[in-house]
Amino acid sequence: MKKSISALLVEDNADDEFLAIRCLNKVGLDTIAIARDGLEAIKMLQGDANSGVEASCRPDVIFLDLKLPKIDGVDVLRRIRAGEQTRFIKVVILTSAEDQRSKQACHDLAVAAYLSKPLQENDVLHLGLL
């Protein structure tokens, strides 16, 4: 029996979102929630105490773009790692830029992988999620 894996894709670019979803579907991931900015991702994962909204998403893996509106990817990652319910979720960074400072920050925050966009099937398969 195939293991069921859920994912959260945090991506603000519609073209990159389309390509990532297509790739994830091809490798067998079909339960994919979408957040289009960092703030939306945090609210989905941790809720919003100010408005009394509960977390709506507890994925097995998060595919996180670094360049996001409202809250950038590194800050989203810091908040994920600081959250009691989210700190152990696997996070895969998706980026089109090679920023060594961001890459080091992500490494220090224990990301599962740091992948270039567009997402490729072989890269996802090598993560060992399925």
Coordinates of N, CA, C and O in Angstrom, one line a residue:
M1 N 0.8 -1.2 0.0 CA 0.0 0.0 0.0 C 0.9 1.2 0.0 O 1.8 1.3 0.8
K2 N 0.5 2.2 -0.8 CA 1.3 3.4 -1.0 C 1.1 4.3 0.2 O 0.0 4.5 0.7
K3 N 2.2 4.9 0.7 CA 2.1 5.8 1.9 C 1.5 7.1 1.4 O 1.8 7.7 0.4
S4 N 0.5 7.6 2.2 CA -0.1 8.9 1.9 C 0.6 10.0 2.5 O 0.8 10.1 3.7
I5 N 1.1 10.9 1.7 CA 1.9 12.1 2.1 C 1.1 13.4 1.8 O 0.7 13.5 0.7
S6 N 1.0 14.2 2.8 CA 0.4 15.5 2.5 C 1.5 16.6 2.5 O 2.5 16.5 3.1
A7 N 1.3 17.6 1.7 CA 2.3 18.7 1.5 C 1.6 20.1 1.5 O 0.4 20.2 1.2
L8 N 2.4 21.0 1.9 CA 2.0 22.4 1.8 C 3.0 23.1 0.9 O 4.3 23.0 1.1
L9 N 2.6 23.7 -0.2 CA 3.4 24.4 -1.1 C 3.2 25.9 -0.8 O 2.1 26.4 -0.9
V10 N 4.3 26.5 -0.5 CA 4.3 28.0 -0.2 C 5.0 28.7 -1.4 O 6.2 28.6 -1.5
E11 N 4.2 29.2 -2.3 CA 4.8 29.8 -3.6 C 3.9 30.9 -4.0 O 2.7 30.8 -4.1
D12 N 4.5 32.1 -4.3 CA 3.7 33.2 -4.8 C 3.7 33.4 -6.3 O 2.9 34.2 -6.8
N13 N 4.5 32.7 -7.0 CA 4.5 32.8 -8.5 C 3.6 31.7 -9.1 O 3.8 30.5 -8.9
A14 N 2.6 32.1 -9.8 CA 1.6 31.2 -10.4 C 2.2 30.2 -11.3 O 1.8 29.0 -11.3
D15 N 3.2 30.6 -12.1 CA 3.8 29.6 -13.0 C 4.6 28.6 -12.2 O 4.6 27.4 -12.5
D16 N 5.4 29.0 -11.2 CA 6.2 28.1 -10.4 C 5.2 27.2 -9.6 O 5.5 26.0 -9.4
E17 N 4.1 27.7 -9.1 CA 3.1 26.9 -8.4 C 2.6 25.8 -9.3 O 2.5 24.6 -8.9
F18 N 2.2 26.2 -10.6 CA 1.7 25.2 -11.5 C 2.7 24.1 -11.8 O 2.4 22.9 -11.7
L19 N 4.0 24.4 -12.0 CA 5.0 23.5 -12.3 C 5.3 22.6 -11.1 O 5.4 21.3 -11.2
A20 N 5.3 23.1 -9.9 CA 5.5 22.4 -8.7 C 4.4 21.4 -8.5 O 4.7 20.2 -8.1
I21 N 3.2 21.8 -8.6 CA 2.0 20.9 -8.4 C 2.1 19.8 -9.4 O 1.8 18.6 -9.0
R22 N 2.3 20.1 -10.6 CA 2.4 19.1 -11.7 C 3.5 18.0 -11.3 O 3.3 16.8 -11.4
C23 N 4.6 18.5 -10.9 CA 5.7 17.6 -10.5 C 5.3 16.8 -9.3 O 5.6 15.5 -9.3
L24 N 4.8 17.4 -8.3 CA 4.4 16.6 -7.1 C 3.3 15.6 -7.4 O 3.4 14.5 -6.8
N25 N 2.4 15.9 -8.2 CA 1.4 15.0 -8.6 C 2.0 13.8 -9.4 O 1.6 12.6 -9.2
K26 N 2.9 14.1 -10.3 CA 3.6 13.0 -11.0 C 4.3 12.0 -10.1 O 4.4 10.8 -10.5
V27 N 4.8 12.5 -9.0 CA 5.5 11.5 -8.1 C 4.6 10.9 -7.1 O 5.1 10.2 -6.2
G28 N 3.3 11.2 -7.1 CA 2.4 10.6 -6.3 C 1.8 11.4 -5.1 O 1.1 10.9 -4.3
L29 N 2.2 12.6 -5.0 CA 1.7 13.5 -4.0 C 0.4 14.2 -4.6 O 0.5 14.9 -5.5
D30 N -0.7 13.9 -4.0 CA -1.9 14.5 -4.5 C -2.7 15.3 -3.4 O -3.7 16.0 -3.7
T31 N -2.2 15.3 -2.2 CA -2.8 16.1 -1.1 C -1.9 17.3 -0.9 O -0.9 17.2 -0.1
I32 N -2.2 18.4 -1.6 CA -1.3 19.6 -1.6 C -2.1 20.8 -1.2 O -3.0 21.2 -2.0
A33 N -1.8 21.4 -0.1 CA -2.4 22.7 0.2 C -1.5 23.8 -0.3 O -0.3 23.6 -0.5
I34 N -2.1 25.0 -0.6 CA -1.3 26.1 -1.2 C -1.4 27.3 -0.3 O -2.5 27.7 0.1
A35 N -0.3 27.9 -0.1 CA -0.2 29.3 0.5 C 0.6 30.1 -0.4 O 1.6 29.7 -1.0
R36 N 0.1 31.3 -0.7 CA 0.7 32.2 -1.7 C 1.5 33.3 -1.1 O 2.0 34.2 -1.8
D37 N 1.7 33.4 0.2 CA 2.6 34.3 0.9 C 3.0 33.7 2.2 O 2.4 32.8 2.7
G38 N 4.0 34.3 2.9 CA 4.5 33.8 4.1 C 3.5 33.9 5.3 O 3.4 33.0 6.1
L39 N 2.8 35.0 5.3 CA 1.8 35.1 6.4 C 0.7 34.1 6.3 O 0.3 33.5 7.3
E40 N 0.2 33.8 5.1 CA -0.8 32.8 4.9 C -0.3 31.4 5.3 O -1.1 30.7 5.9
A41 N 0.9 31.1 5.0 CA 1.5 29.9 5.4 C 1.5 29.7 6.9 O 1.1 28.7 7.5
I42 N 2.0 30.7 7.6 CA 2.0 30.7 9.1 C 0.6 30.5 9.7 O 0.4 29.8 10.6
K43 N -0.3 31.3 9.1 CA -1.7 31.1 9.6 C -2.2 29.7 9.4 O -2.9 29.2 10.3
M44 N -1.9 29.1 8.3 CA -2.4 27.8 8.0 C -1.8 26.8 8.9 O -2.4 25.9 9.4
L45 N -0.5 27.0 9.2 CA 0.2 26.0 10.0 C 0.0 26.2 11.5 O 0.0 25.3 12.3
Q46 N -0.1 27.5 12.0 CA -0.1 27.8 13.4 C -1.3 28.5 13.9 O -1.5 28.7 15.1
G47 N -2.2 28.8 12.9 CA -3.4 29.5 13.3 C -3.1 31.0 13.5 O -2.0 31.5 13.3
D48 N -4.1 31.7 14.1 CA -3.9 33.2 14.3 C -4.6 33.5 15.7 O -5.8 33.5 15.7
A49 N -3.8 33.6 16.7 CA -4.3 33.8 18.0 C -5.1 35.1 18.1 O -6.1 35.2 18.9
N50 N -4.8 36.1 17.3 CA -5.5 37.4 17.4 C -6.9 37.3 16.9 O -7.8 38.0 17.5
S51 N -7.2 36.4 16.0 CA -8.6 36.3 15.5 C -9.2 35.0 15.9 O -10.3 34.7 15.6
G52 N -8.5 34.2 16.7 CA -9.0 32.9 17.2 C -9.1 31.8 16.2 O -9.8 30.8 16.4
V53 N -8.4 31.9 15.1 CA -8.4 30.9 14.0 C -7.4 29.8 14.3 O -6.3 30.1 14.7
E54 N -7.9 28.6 14.3 CA -7.1 27.4 14.5 C -6.2 27.1 13.3 O -6.6 27.4 12.2
A55 N -5.1 26.4 13.5 CA -4.3 25.9 12.3 C -5.2 25.0 11.5 O -6.0 24.2 12.0
S56 N -5.1 25.1 10.1 CA -5.9 24.4 9.2 C -5.1 23.3 8.4 O -5.7 22.6 7.6
C57 N -3.8 23.3 8.7 CA -2.9 22.4 7.8 C -1.8 21.8 8.7 O -1.1 22.6 9.4
R58 N -1.7 20.5 8.6 CA -0.6 19.9 9.3 C 0.1 18.9 8.3 O -0.2 17.7 8.4
P59 N 0.9 19.4 7.4 CA 1.4 18.6 6.3 C 2.6 17.7 6.8 O 3.2 18.0 7.9
D60 N 2.9 16.7 6.0 CA 4.1 15.9 6.3 C 5.3 16.6 5.8 O 6.4 16.4 6.3
V61 N 5.2 17.4 4.8 CA 6.3 18.1 4.2 C 5.9 19.5 3.7 O 4.7 19.6 3.2
I62 N 6.7 20.5 3.8 CA 6.5 21.8 3.3 C 7.5 22.1 2.2 O 8.7 22.0 2.4
F63 N 7.0 22.6 1.1 CA 7.9 23.1 0.0 C 7.8 24.6 0.0 O 6.7 25.1 -0.2
L64 N 8.9 25.2 0.4 CA 8.9 26.6 0.8 C 9.7 27.5 -0.1 O 11.0 27.3 -0.2
D65 N 9.1 28.4 -0.8 CA 9.9 29.4 -1.6 C 10.5 30.4 -0.6 O 10.0 30.6 0.5
L66 N 11.7 30.9 -1.0 CA 12.3 31.8 -0.1 C 11.9 33.3 -0.3 O 11.8 34.0 0.7
K67 N 11.6 33.6 -1.5 CA 11.2 35.0 -1.8 C 9.7 35.1 -1.8 O 9.1 34.8 -2.9
L68 N 9.2 35.5 -0.7 CA 7.7 35.6 -0.5 C 7.3 37.0 -0.1 O 8.0 37.6 0.6
P69 N 6.1 37.4 -0.5 CA 5.5 38.6 0.1 C 5.1 38.4 1.6 O 4.9 37.3 2.0
K70 N 5.0 39.5 2.3 CA 4.5 39.6 3.6 C 5.5 39.1 4.7 O 5.9 39.8 5.5
I71 N 5.9 37.9 4.6 CA 6.9 37.3 5.4 C 7.8 36.4 4.5 O 7.3 35.5 3.8
D72 N 9.1 36.7 4.5 CA 10.0 35.9 3.6 C 10.2 34.5 4.1 O 9.9 34.2 5.2
G73 N 10.7 33.7 3.2 CA 10.8 32.2 3.5 C 11.7 31.9 4.7 O 11.3 31.0 5.4
V74 N 12.8 32.6 4.9 CA 13.6 32.3 6.0 C 12.9 32.6 7.3 O 13.0 31.8 8.3
D75 N 12.2 33.7 7.4 CA 11.4 34.0 8.6 C 10.2 33.0 8.8 O 9.9 32.6 9.9
V76 N 9.6 32.5 7.7 CA 8.6 31.5 7.8 C 9.2 30.2 8.4 O 8.7 29.6 9.3
L77 N 10.4 29.9 7.9 CA 11.1 28.7 8.4 C 11.4 28.9 9.9 O 11.2 27.9 10.7
R78 N 11.9 30.0 10.3 CA 12.2 30.3 11.7 C 10.9 30.1 12.6 O 11.0 29.5 13.6
R79 N 9.8 30.6 12.1 CA 8.5 30.4 12.8 C 8.1 29.0 12.9 O 7.5 28.5 13.9
I80 N 8.3 28.2 11.8 CA 7.9 26.8 11.8 C 8.8 26.1 12.8 O 8.2 25.3 13.6
R81 N 10.1 26.3 12.8 CA 10.9 25.7 13.8 C 10.7 26.1 15.2 O 10.9 25.3 16.2
A82 N 10.1 27.3 15.4 CA 9.8 27.7 16.8 C 8.5 27.2 17.3 O 8.3 27.2 18.5
G83 N 7.6 26.8 16.4 CA 6.3 26.3 16.8 C 6.3 24.9 17.4 O 6.9 24.0 16.8
E84 N 5.7 24.7 18.5 CA 5.6 23.4 19.1 C 5.0 22.3 18.2 O 5.5 21.2 18.1
Q85 N 4.0 22.7 17.5 CA 3.3 21.7 16.6 C 3.9 21.6 15.2 O 3.6 20.6 14.5
T86 N 4.8 22.5 14.9 CA 5.4 22.5 13.5 C 6.9 22.2 13.4 O 7.4 22.0 12.3
R87 N 7.6 22.2 14.5 CA 9.0 22.2 14.5 C 9.7 21.0 13.8 O 10.8 21.1 13.3
F88 N 9.0 19.9 13.8 CA 9.6 18.7 13.2 C 9.1 18.4 11.8 O 9.4 17.3 11.3
I89 N 8.3 19.2 11.2 CA 7.8 19.0 9.9 C 9.0 19.2 8.9 O 9.8 20.1 9.0
K90 N 9.1 18.2 8.0 CA 10.2 18.4 7.0 C 9.9 19.6 6.1 O 8.8 19.8 5.6
V91 N 11.0 20.4 5.8 CA 10.8 21.6 5.0 C 11.9 21.4 3.9 O 13.0 21.2 4.1
V92 N 11.4 21.6 2.7 CA 12.2 21.6 1.5 C 12.2 23.0 0.9 O 11.1 23.6 0.6
I93 N 13.3 23.7 0.8 CA 13.4 25.0 0.2 C 13.4 25.0 -1.3 O 14.2 24.2 -1.9
L94 N 12.6 25.8 -1.9 CA 12.6 26.0 -3.3 C 13.1 27.4 -3.7 O 12.5 28.4 -3.1
T95 N 14.1 27.5 -4.5 CA 14.6 28.8 -4.8 C 15.1 28.9 -6.3 O 15.5 27.9 -6.8
S96 N 15.1 30.1 -6.8 CA 15.7 30.3 -8.1 C 17.0 31.1 -8.0 O 17.7 31.3 -9.0
A97 N 17.4 31.5 -6.8 CA 18.6 32.3 -6.6 C 19.5 31.5 -5.7 O 19.1 30.7 -4.8
E98 N 20.8 31.8 -5.8 CA 21.8 31.2 -5.0 C 22.3 32.3 -4.0 O 23.3 32.9 -4.2
D99 N 21.6 32.4 -2.9 CA 22.0 33.4 -1.9 C 22.6 32.6 -0.7 O 21.9 31.8 0.0
Q100 N 24.0 32.7 -0.6 CA 24.7 31.8 0.4 C 24.2 32.1 1.8 O 24.2 31.2 2.6
R101 N 23.9 33.3 2.2 CA 23.5 33.7 3.5 C 22.1 33.0 3.8 O 22.0 32.4 4.9
S102 N 21.2 33.0 2.9 CA 19.9 32.4 3.1 C 20.1 30.8 3.1 O 19.5 30.2 3.9
K103 N 21.0 30.3 2.3 CA 21.2 28.9 2.2 C 21.8 28.4 3.6 O 21.4 27.4 4.1
Q104 N 22.7 29.2 4.2 CA 23.3 28.9 5.5 C 22.2 28.9 6.6 O 22.2 28.1 7.4
A105 N 21.4 30.0 6.5 CA 20.3 30.1 7.5 C 19.4 28.9 7.5 O 19.0 28.4 8.5
C106 N 19.0 28.5 6.2 CA 18.2 27.3 6.1 C 18.8 26.1 6.6 O 18.2 25.2 7.2
H107 N 20.1 25.9 6.3 CA 20.8 24.7 6.8 C 20.8 24.7 8.3 O 20.6 23.7 8.9
D108 N 21.1 25.9 8.9 CA 21.1 26.0 10.4 C 19.7 25.7 11.0 O 19.6 25.2 12.1
L109 N 18.7 25.9 10.2 CA 17.3 25.6 10.7 C 16.8 24.2 10.2 O 15.6 23.9 10.2
A110 N 17.8 23.3 9.9 CA 17.5 21.9 9.6 C 16.5 21.7 8.5 O 15.5 20.9 8.7
V111 N 16.7 22.2 7.3 CA 15.9 21.9 6.2 C 16.2 20.5 5.6 O 17.4 20.0 5.8
A112 N 15.2 19.8 5.1 CA 15.5 18.5 4.5 C 16.3 18.6 3.2 O 17.0 17.7 2.9
A113 N 16.0 19.7 2.4 CA 16.7 19.8 1.2 C 16.6 21.3 0.7 O 15.7 22.0 1.1
Y114 N 17.5 21.7 -0.2 CA 17.5 23.0 -0.8 C 17.5 22.8 -2.3 O 18.5 22.4 -2.8
L115 N 16.4 23.0 -3.0 CA 16.2 22.6 -4.4 C 16.0 23.9 -5.2 O 15.4 24.8 -4.8
S116 N 16.5 23.8 -6.5 CA 16.3 24.9 -7.4 C 15.0 24.7 -8.1 O 14.5 23.6 -8.3
K117 N 14.4 25.8 -8.5 CA 13.2 25.8 -9.3 C 13.6 25.8 -10.8 O 14.7 26.3 -11.1
P118 N 12.8 25.2 -11.6 CA 11.5 24.5 -11.3 C 11.8 23.2 -10.7 O 12.8 22.5 -10.9
L119 N 10.9 22.8 -9.8 CA 11.0 21.5 -9.1 C 11.0 20.3 -10.1 O 10.3 20.3 -11.1
Q120 N 11.9 19.4 -9.9 CA 12.1 18.3 -10.8 C 11.7 17.0 -10.1 O 12.0 16.8 -8.9
E121 N 11.1 16.1 -10.9 CA 10.6 14.8 -10.3 C 11.7 14.0 -9.6 O 11.6 13.5 -8.5
N122 N 12.9 13.9 -10.2 CA 14.0 13.2 -9.6 C 14.4 13.8 -8.3 O 14.8 13.0 -7.4
D123 N 14.4 15.1 -8.2 CA 14.8 15.8 -6.9 C 13.8 15.4 -5.8 O 14.2 15.1 -4.7
V124 N 12.5 15.3 -6.1 CA 11.5 15.0 -5.1 C 11.7 13.5 -4.8 O 11.6 13.2 -3.6
L125 N 11.9 12.7 -5.7 CA 12.0 11.2 -5.4 C 13.2 10.9 -4.6 O 13.2 10.1 -3.7
H126 N 14.3 11.7 -4.8 CA 15.5 11.5 -4.0 C 15.4 12.0 -2.5 O 16.2 11.7 -1.7
L127 N 14.3 12.7 -2.2 CA 14.0 13.1 -0.8 C 13.6 12.0 0.1 O 13.7 12.0 1.3
G128 N 13.1 10.9 -0.6 CA 12.8 9.7 0.2 C 11.4 9.9 1.0 O 11.2 9.2 2.0
L129 N 10.6 10.7 0.5 CA 9.3 10.9 1.2 C 8.3 9.8 0.9 O 7.5 9.5 1.8
L130 N 8.3 9.2 -0.3 CA 7.3 8.3 -0.7 C 7.8 6.8 -0.4 O 8.9 6.5 -0.4

